[in-house]
Short mmCIF file of C-alpha atoms in Angstrom, two decimals:
data_model
loop_
_atom_site.label_atom_id
_atom_site.label_comp_id
_atom_site.label_asym_id
_atom_site.label_seq_id
_atom_site.Cartn_x
_atom_site.Cartn_y
_atom_site.Cartn_z
CA MET A 1 97.46 88.03 122.44
CA SER A 2 96.55 88.39 118.76
CA ASP A 3 92.08 87.54 118.80
CA MET A 4 90.99 90.01 116.20
CA LEU A 5 91.41 89.20 113.38
CA PRO A 6 92.16 90.99 110.56
CA ALA A 7 89.96 92.04 108.22
CA ALA A 8 90.15 90.26 104.42
CA THR A 9 92.10 93.09 102.13
CA SER A 10 93.52 92.26 98.41
CA VAL A 11 96.09 91.48 96.77
CA LEU A 12 97.75 94.38 95.12
CA ALA A 13 100.47 93.05 93.39
CA LEU A 14 101.48 89.82 91.97
CA HIS A 15 105.52 89.90 91.64
CA VAL A 16 107.46 87.01 89.92
CA GLY A 17 111.10 86.97 88.25
CA ARG A 18 113.75 84.62 87.06
CA ALA A 19 117.09 83.70 87.72
CA ARG A 20 120.48 85.62 86.52
CA GLU A 21 123.36 86.91 86.22
CA ARG A 22 123.53 90.49 88.57
CA TRP A 23 126.61 91.03 89.92
CA GLU A 24 130.64 90.14 89.13
CA GLY A 25 132.21 87.42 90.62
CA LYS A 26 128.57 86.69 92.74
CA PRO A 27 126.19 84.13 92.71
CA PRO A 28 122.93 84.67 90.36
CA SER A 29 119.98 86.20 92.58
CA ALA A 30 116.23 86.32 90.95
CA ILE A 31 115.47 88.83 93.38
CA ALA A 32 114.70 91.08 90.48
CA LYS A 33 111.04 90.49 90.28
CA GLU A 34 108.47 91.90 87.97
CA PRO A 35 104.17 92.37 88.34
CA VAL A 36 102.46 90.58 86.25
CA PRO A 37 98.48 91.66 85.53
CA GLU A 38 96.99 87.87 84.77
CA ALA A 39 96.42 85.14 87.03
CA LEU A 40 99.30 83.14 87.94
CA ASP A 41 99.51 78.88 89.26
CA LEU A 42 100.89 79.13 92.99
CA GLY A 43 101.62 75.11 93.57
CA TYR A 44 103.22 73.64 96.88
CA GLU A 45 107.08 74.84 95.81
CA GLY A 46 105.83 78.28 94.60
CA PHE A 47 104.34 80.45 91.65
CA SER A 48 104.50 78.29 88.36
CA ALA A 49 106.92 81.41 86.46
CA ASP A 50 109.40 82.34 89.95
CA GLU A 51 112.51 81.04 90.42
CA GLN A 52 114.70 80.64 93.15
CA ALA A 53 119.04 80.46 91.94
CA ASP A 54 120.20 79.23 95.42
CA ARG A 55 117.51 76.57 96.29
CA LYS A 56 119.73 76.04 99.70
CA VAL A 57 118.29 79.31 101.54
CA HIS A 58 115.38 80.58 98.52
CA GLY A 59 112.19 78.76 97.87
CA GLY A 60 110.69 75.66 99.11
CA PRO A 61 107.64 74.26 100.42
CA GLU A 62 108.61 76.95 103.06
CA LYS A 63 109.12 79.35 101.41
CA ALA A 64 107.21 78.92 98.06
CA VAL A 65 104.94 82.71 98.18
CA HIS A 66 106.71 86.13 99.81
CA HIS A 67 104.74 88.31 100.76
CA TYR A 68 105.16 91.66 101.76
CA PRO A 69 103.26 94.97 103.54
CA ALA A 70 102.59 97.47 101.51
CA ALA A 71 102.68 100.01 104.61
CA HIS A 72 106.64 99.96 104.86
CA TYR A 73 107.80 101.02 101.58
CA ALA A 74 106.66 104.70 103.24
CA TRP A 75 109.12 103.76 106.11
CA TRP A 76 111.87 102.64 104.21
CA ARG A 77 111.62 105.79 101.70
CA GLU A 78 111.70 107.89 104.76
CA ARG A 79 115.04 106.50 106.09
CA PHE A 80 116.98 106.44 102.12
CA PRO A 81 115.26 108.69 100.46
CA ASP A 82 118.27 108.96 98.69
CA HIS A 83 116.50 104.84 96.72
CA GLU A 84 113.46 105.96 96.37
CA ASP A 85 113.01 104.64 93.24
CA VAL A 86 113.64 100.69 94.23
CA LEU A 87 111.53 101.25 97.70
CA ARG A 88 108.83 100.59 96.23
CA PRO A 89 106.58 97.04 95.21
CA GLY A 90 108.60 94.55 94.31
CA GLY A 91 111.54 96.18 95.26
CA PHE A 92 112.68 93.72 97.65
CA GLY A 93 111.72 90.69 95.26
CA GLU A 94 107.98 89.48 97.00
CA ASN A 95 105.89 87.89 95.43
CA ILE A 96 103.05 89.79 97.20
CA VAL A 97 101.88 93.35 98.21
CA ALA A 98 99.09 93.96 100.38
CA ASP A 99 97.96 96.80 102.14
CA GLY A 100 95.40 96.00 106.03
CA LEU A 101 98.00 92.99 107.30
CA ASP A 102 102.07 93.52 108.36
CA GLU A 103 103.98 91.70 111.34
CA ASP A 104 101.85 92.77 114.49
CA SER A 105 97.90 91.61 113.03
CA VAL A 106 99.03 88.53 111.13
CA CYS A 107 100.18 85.45 114.04
CA LEU A 108 101.80 82.16 113.27
CA GLY A 109 100.34 79.44 111.88
CA ASP A 110 97.70 81.61 110.44
CA ARG A 111 95.72 80.34 107.18
CA PHE A 112 94.77 82.32 104.90
CA ARG A 113 92.59 82.01 101.76
CA LEU A 114 94.80 83.69 98.97
CA GLY A 115 92.93 83.74 95.48
CA ARG A 116 91.76 80.25 94.84
CA ALA A 117 95.13 78.42 96.58
CA LEU A 118 94.87 78.05 100.55
CA VAL A 119 98.47 78.97 102.07
CA GLU A 120 100.08 79.27 105.97
CA ILE A 121 102.02 81.67 107.61
CA CYS A 122 105.42 79.88 108.44
CA GLN A 123 107.84 81.96 109.42
CA GLY A 124 109.18 85.14 108.71
CA ARG A 125 111.73 86.17 105.62
CA GLN A 126 115.89 86.17 107.07
CA PRO A 127 116.89 89.72 104.90
CA CYS A 128 120.46 88.60 103.52
CA TRP A 129 123.17 90.16 101.44
CA LYS A 130 121.76 89.78 98.08
CA LEU A 131 119.28 92.83 99.27
CA ALA A 132 121.40 95.14 99.28
CA ALA A 133 122.76 94.31 97.12
CA HIS A 134 120.28 94.72 95.01
CA THR A 135 118.75 97.69 96.23
CA GLY A 136 121.81 99.66 96.80
CA ILE A 137 121.67 100.79 100.02
CA ALA A 138 124.84 98.96 101.74
CA ALA A 139 123.11 98.03 105.34
CA MET A 140 119.70 97.77 104.15
CA ALA A 141 119.88 93.56 105.06
CA GLY A 142 121.15 94.21 108.94
CA ALA A 143 118.02 97.45 109.14
CA MET A 144 115.55 95.22 107.51
CA GLN A 145 116.86 92.51 110.16
CA LYS A 146 116.86 95.06 112.68
CA SER A 147 113.38 97.04 112.19
CA GLY A 148 111.70 93.69 111.78
CA ARG A 149 109.88 94.38 108.80
CA THR A 150 110.73 91.57 106.63
CA GLY A 151 107.33 90.11 105.55
CA TRP A 152 106.68 86.65 106.07
CA TYR A 153 106.66 82.80 103.55
CA TYR A 154 103.46 81.22 103.38
CA ARG A 155 103.55 77.07 102.93
CA VAL A 156 100.82 76.67 99.98
CA LEU A 157 97.89 74.16 101.41
CA GLU A 158 95.73 73.61 98.50
CA PRO A 159 97.14 75.06 95.05
CA GLY A 160 95.43 77.34 93.04
CA SER A 161 95.49 80.24 90.71
CA VAL A 162 96.16 83.33 92.54
CA ALA A 163 96.38 86.98 90.52
CA ALA A 164 96.31 90.81 91.37
CA GLY A 165 92.77 92.37 93.24
CA ASP A 166 92.42 88.82 93.82
CA GLU A 167 91.11 88.25 98.05
CA ILE A 168 93.29 87.50 100.70
CA ALA A 169 91.32 86.16 103.40
CA ILE A 170 92.48 84.66 107.08
CA GLN A 171 90.24 81.21 107.45
CA GLU A 172 92.12 79.67 110.77
CA ARG A 173 94.06 81.47 113.86
CA PRO A 174 95.14 78.30 115.55
CA LEU A 175 97.96 80.61 117.40
CA PRO A 176 96.67 83.93 118.70
CA ASP A 177 99.63 83.89 121.55
CA TRP A 178 102.21 84.06 118.62
CA PRO A 179 102.60 87.35 116.43
CA LEU A 180 104.36 86.99 114.06
CA ALA A 181 106.15 90.14 115.13
CA ARG A 182 107.20 88.31 118.03
CA ILE A 183 108.71 85.61 116.79
CA ILE A 184 110.84 87.90 114.22
CA ALA A 185 112.27 89.46 116.73
CA ALA A 186 113.38 85.68 118.97
CA ARG A 187 114.50 84.80 115.90
CA PHE A 188 117.29 87.95 115.74
CA ASP A 189 117.43 87.66 119.38
CA PRO A 190 120.52 87.60 119.77
CA ARG A 191 120.17 86.64 124.05
CA ILE A 192 117.03 85.14 123.53
CA ASP A 193 115.88 83.07 126.75
CA PRO A 194 116.82 79.78 125.89
CA ARG A 195 114.06 78.02 127.47
CA LEU A 196 112.06 80.71 124.89
CA ALA A 197 113.83 79.35 122.28
CA GLU A 198 112.74 75.57 123.21
CA GLU A 199 108.71 76.68 123.19
CA ILE A 200 108.53 78.12 120.16
CA ALA A 201 110.19 75.50 118.51
CA GLY A 202 107.81 73.41 119.32
CA LEU A 203 105.73 75.56 117.64
CA ALA A 204 103.87 73.29 115.18
CA PRO A 205 103.06 75.62 112.25
CA LEU A 206 107.10 76.83 112.30
CA SER A 207 109.15 76.08 109.39
CA GLN A 208 111.52 73.07 109.60
CA SER A 209 114.30 75.65 109.23
CA TRP A 210 113.59 78.56 111.70
CA ARG A 211 112.31 75.38 114.17
CA ALA A 212 115.89 74.16 113.58
CA SER A 213 117.51 77.91 114.23
CA PHE A 214 116.01 77.89 117.73
CA VAL A 215 116.30 73.74 118.63
CA LYS A 216 120.33 75.60 118.85
CA LYS A 217 119.35 78.98 120.10
CA SER A 218 117.55 77.32 123.03
CA ASP A 219 121.47 76.02 123.97
CA ALA A 220 122.36 79.01 125.53
CA SER A 221 126.14 77.86 125.10
CA TYR A 222 125.53 78.67 121.23
CA ALA A 223 126.04 81.88 119.34
CA GLU A 224 124.98 82.60 116.01
CA ASP A 225 127.39 84.01 113.10
CA THR A 226 125.59 86.45 110.83
CA ARG A 227 128.71 87.43 109.42
CA GLU A 228 128.05 85.44 106.07
CA ARG A 229 124.36 86.07 105.49
CA LEU A 230 124.50 90.08 106.07
CA SER A 231 127.51 90.62 104.30
CA GLY A 232 127.99 87.61 101.63
CA PRO A 233 130.36 85.66 100.79
CA GLY A 234 133.57 85.48 102.57
CA ALA A 235 132.28 88.14 105.09
#
């Protein structure tokens, strides 16, 4: 149970980007995001200056903002020292970077005042092959999934402006028994207890895409095929 609420922190960096062709023979991507110093409008679909190339799997109301814990970058640089140049804020295609919050200290359904907006945690990140292509680390997608250091997505409950330096302050914690690290571990566990999967699928703040996945995982005969997501089209 996560009864202790995290202290207020602030946005260290705000990143956005536009979709463009990155890799020959592969779909375009907006994973390369750049820091912006000015305040941006955050609406129900995300930041006004941000873009997603494939709206089937990226973006939308339940992936409006991707938050990544700042403390994780040093952890990644220790494991991949030859790629220190990309293992930095903005290196994973995230929008928000902040200290003091991580997958263990936040819970599914936590609501935060993010600048002038109100946001709610609704799922972790499912790393895909574009992360490996972007960082140049072939094992990156699988390594992030295994580590549980995925960051998370917010849905927007109240639109508003957000800028680097703005406060991130928790407003409500409806599910203290469900730290996000527990949800993420369950999402990627191929041997999850079907009863646990069914319980998680019934949690109201959960995104619809993760709810559908847990419904499938509540069937003991279900076996998820992650090859294309982790390795790319045609895998």
